[in-house]
PDB file of C-alpha atoms in Angstrom:
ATOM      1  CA  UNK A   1       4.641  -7.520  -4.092  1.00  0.00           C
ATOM      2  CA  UNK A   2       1.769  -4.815  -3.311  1.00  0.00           C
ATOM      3  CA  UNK A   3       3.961  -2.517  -5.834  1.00  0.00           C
ATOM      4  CA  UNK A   4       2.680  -4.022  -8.614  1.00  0.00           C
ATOM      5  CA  UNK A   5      -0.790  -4.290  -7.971  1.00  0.00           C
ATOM      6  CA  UNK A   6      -2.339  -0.857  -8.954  1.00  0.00           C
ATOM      7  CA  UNK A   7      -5.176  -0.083  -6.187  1.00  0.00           C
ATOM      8  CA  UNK A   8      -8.247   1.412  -8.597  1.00  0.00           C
ATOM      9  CA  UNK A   9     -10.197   2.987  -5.393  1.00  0.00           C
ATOM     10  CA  UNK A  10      -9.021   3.641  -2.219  1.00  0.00           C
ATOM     11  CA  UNK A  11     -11.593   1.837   0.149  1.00  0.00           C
ATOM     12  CA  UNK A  12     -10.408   0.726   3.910  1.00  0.00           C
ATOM     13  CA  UNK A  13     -10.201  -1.981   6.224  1.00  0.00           C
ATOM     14  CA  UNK A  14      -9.574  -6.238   5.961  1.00  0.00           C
ATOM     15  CA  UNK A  15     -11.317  -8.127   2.866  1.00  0.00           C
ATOM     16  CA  UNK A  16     -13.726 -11.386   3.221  1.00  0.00           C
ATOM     17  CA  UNK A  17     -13.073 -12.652  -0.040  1.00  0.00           C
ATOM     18  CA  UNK A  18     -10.702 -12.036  -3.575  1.00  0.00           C
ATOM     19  CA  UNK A  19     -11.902 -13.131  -6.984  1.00  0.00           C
ATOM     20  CA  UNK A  20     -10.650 -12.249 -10.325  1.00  0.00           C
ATOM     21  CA  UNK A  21     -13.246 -10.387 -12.603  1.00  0.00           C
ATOM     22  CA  UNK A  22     -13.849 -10.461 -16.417  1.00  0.00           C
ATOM     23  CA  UNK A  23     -14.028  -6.716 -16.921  1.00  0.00           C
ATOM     24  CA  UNK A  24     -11.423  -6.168 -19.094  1.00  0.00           C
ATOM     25  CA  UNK A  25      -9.802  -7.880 -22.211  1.00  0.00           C
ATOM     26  CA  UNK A  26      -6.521  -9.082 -20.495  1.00  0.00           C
ATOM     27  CA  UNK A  27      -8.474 -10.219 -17.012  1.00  0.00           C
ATOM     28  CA  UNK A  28      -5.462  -8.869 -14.552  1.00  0.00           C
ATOM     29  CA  UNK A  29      -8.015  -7.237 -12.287  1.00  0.00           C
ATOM     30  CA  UNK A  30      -9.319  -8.655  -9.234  1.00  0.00           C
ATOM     31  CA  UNK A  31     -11.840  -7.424  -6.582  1.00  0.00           C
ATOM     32  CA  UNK A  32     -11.384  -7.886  -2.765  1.00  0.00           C
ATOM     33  CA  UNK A  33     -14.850  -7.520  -0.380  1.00  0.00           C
ATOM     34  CA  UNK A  34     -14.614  -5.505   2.061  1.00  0.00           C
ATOM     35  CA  UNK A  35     -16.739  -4.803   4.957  1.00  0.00           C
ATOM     36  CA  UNK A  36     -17.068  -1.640   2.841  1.00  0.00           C
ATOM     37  CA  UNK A  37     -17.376  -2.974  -0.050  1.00  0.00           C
ATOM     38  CA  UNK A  38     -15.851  -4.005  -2.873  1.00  0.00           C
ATOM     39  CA  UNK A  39     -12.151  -2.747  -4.459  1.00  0.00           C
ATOM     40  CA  UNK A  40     -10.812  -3.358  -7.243  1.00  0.00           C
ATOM     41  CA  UNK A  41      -7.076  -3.930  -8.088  1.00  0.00           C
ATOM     42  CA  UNK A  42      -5.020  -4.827 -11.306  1.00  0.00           C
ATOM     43  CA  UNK A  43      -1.897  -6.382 -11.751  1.00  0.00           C
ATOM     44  CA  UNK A  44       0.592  -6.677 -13.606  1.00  0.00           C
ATOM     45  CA  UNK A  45       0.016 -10.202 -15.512  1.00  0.00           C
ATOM     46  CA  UNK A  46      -2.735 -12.543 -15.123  1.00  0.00           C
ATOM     47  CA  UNK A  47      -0.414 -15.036 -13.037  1.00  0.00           C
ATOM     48  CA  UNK A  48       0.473 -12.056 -10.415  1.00  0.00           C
ATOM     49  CA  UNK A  49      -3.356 -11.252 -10.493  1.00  0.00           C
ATOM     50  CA  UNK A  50      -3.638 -15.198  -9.533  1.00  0.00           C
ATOM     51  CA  UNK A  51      -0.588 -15.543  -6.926  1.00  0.00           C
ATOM     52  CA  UNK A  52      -2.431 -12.407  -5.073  1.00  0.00           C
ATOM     53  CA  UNK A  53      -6.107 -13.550  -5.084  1.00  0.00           C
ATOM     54  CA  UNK A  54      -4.844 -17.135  -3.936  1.00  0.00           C
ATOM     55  CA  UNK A  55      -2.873 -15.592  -1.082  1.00  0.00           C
ATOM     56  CA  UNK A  56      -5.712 -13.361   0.119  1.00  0.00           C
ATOM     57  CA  UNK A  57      -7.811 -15.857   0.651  1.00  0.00           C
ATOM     58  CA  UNK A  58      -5.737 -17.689   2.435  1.00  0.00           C
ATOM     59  CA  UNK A  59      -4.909 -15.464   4.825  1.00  0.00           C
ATOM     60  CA  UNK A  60      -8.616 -14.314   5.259  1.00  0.00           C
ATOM     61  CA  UNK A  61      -9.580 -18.170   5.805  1.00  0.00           C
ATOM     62  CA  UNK A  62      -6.782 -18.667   8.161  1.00  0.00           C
ATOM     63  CA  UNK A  63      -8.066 -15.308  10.088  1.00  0.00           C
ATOM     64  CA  UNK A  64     -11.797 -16.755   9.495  1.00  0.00           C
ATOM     65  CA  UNK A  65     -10.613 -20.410  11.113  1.00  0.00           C
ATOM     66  CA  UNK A  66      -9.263 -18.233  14.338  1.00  0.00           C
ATOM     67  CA  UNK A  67     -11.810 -16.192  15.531  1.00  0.00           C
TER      68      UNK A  67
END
């Protein structure tokens, strides 16, 4: 659930892509692109961080394969 993932800025609008970055000694955090640019999230575990950038970019390819 969003709950646990703690937003680290506060940028707007649908991502492009999710990735998980190596930034910090656990790994939890993930970035999302945005069309204005890049935020960065961290949650909980490295599993939840994995489960959320999976299902992002699903959804974004499933919203890419519509338009």
């Amino acid at each position: 659930c969003l709950s646990h993932a703690r937003a680290c800025s506060s940028r707007a609008h649908a991502s492009m892509s999710a990735a998980p970055t190596a930034h910090d000694e656990e790994n939890r955090k993930f970035v999302i692109q945005t069309p204005k640019g890049p935020r960065l999230y961290e949650a909980a575990t490295t599993k939840e961080r994995d489960g959320w950038v999976a299902a992002i970019n699903q959804v974004m390819s499933q919203f890419v394969e519509e338009r």
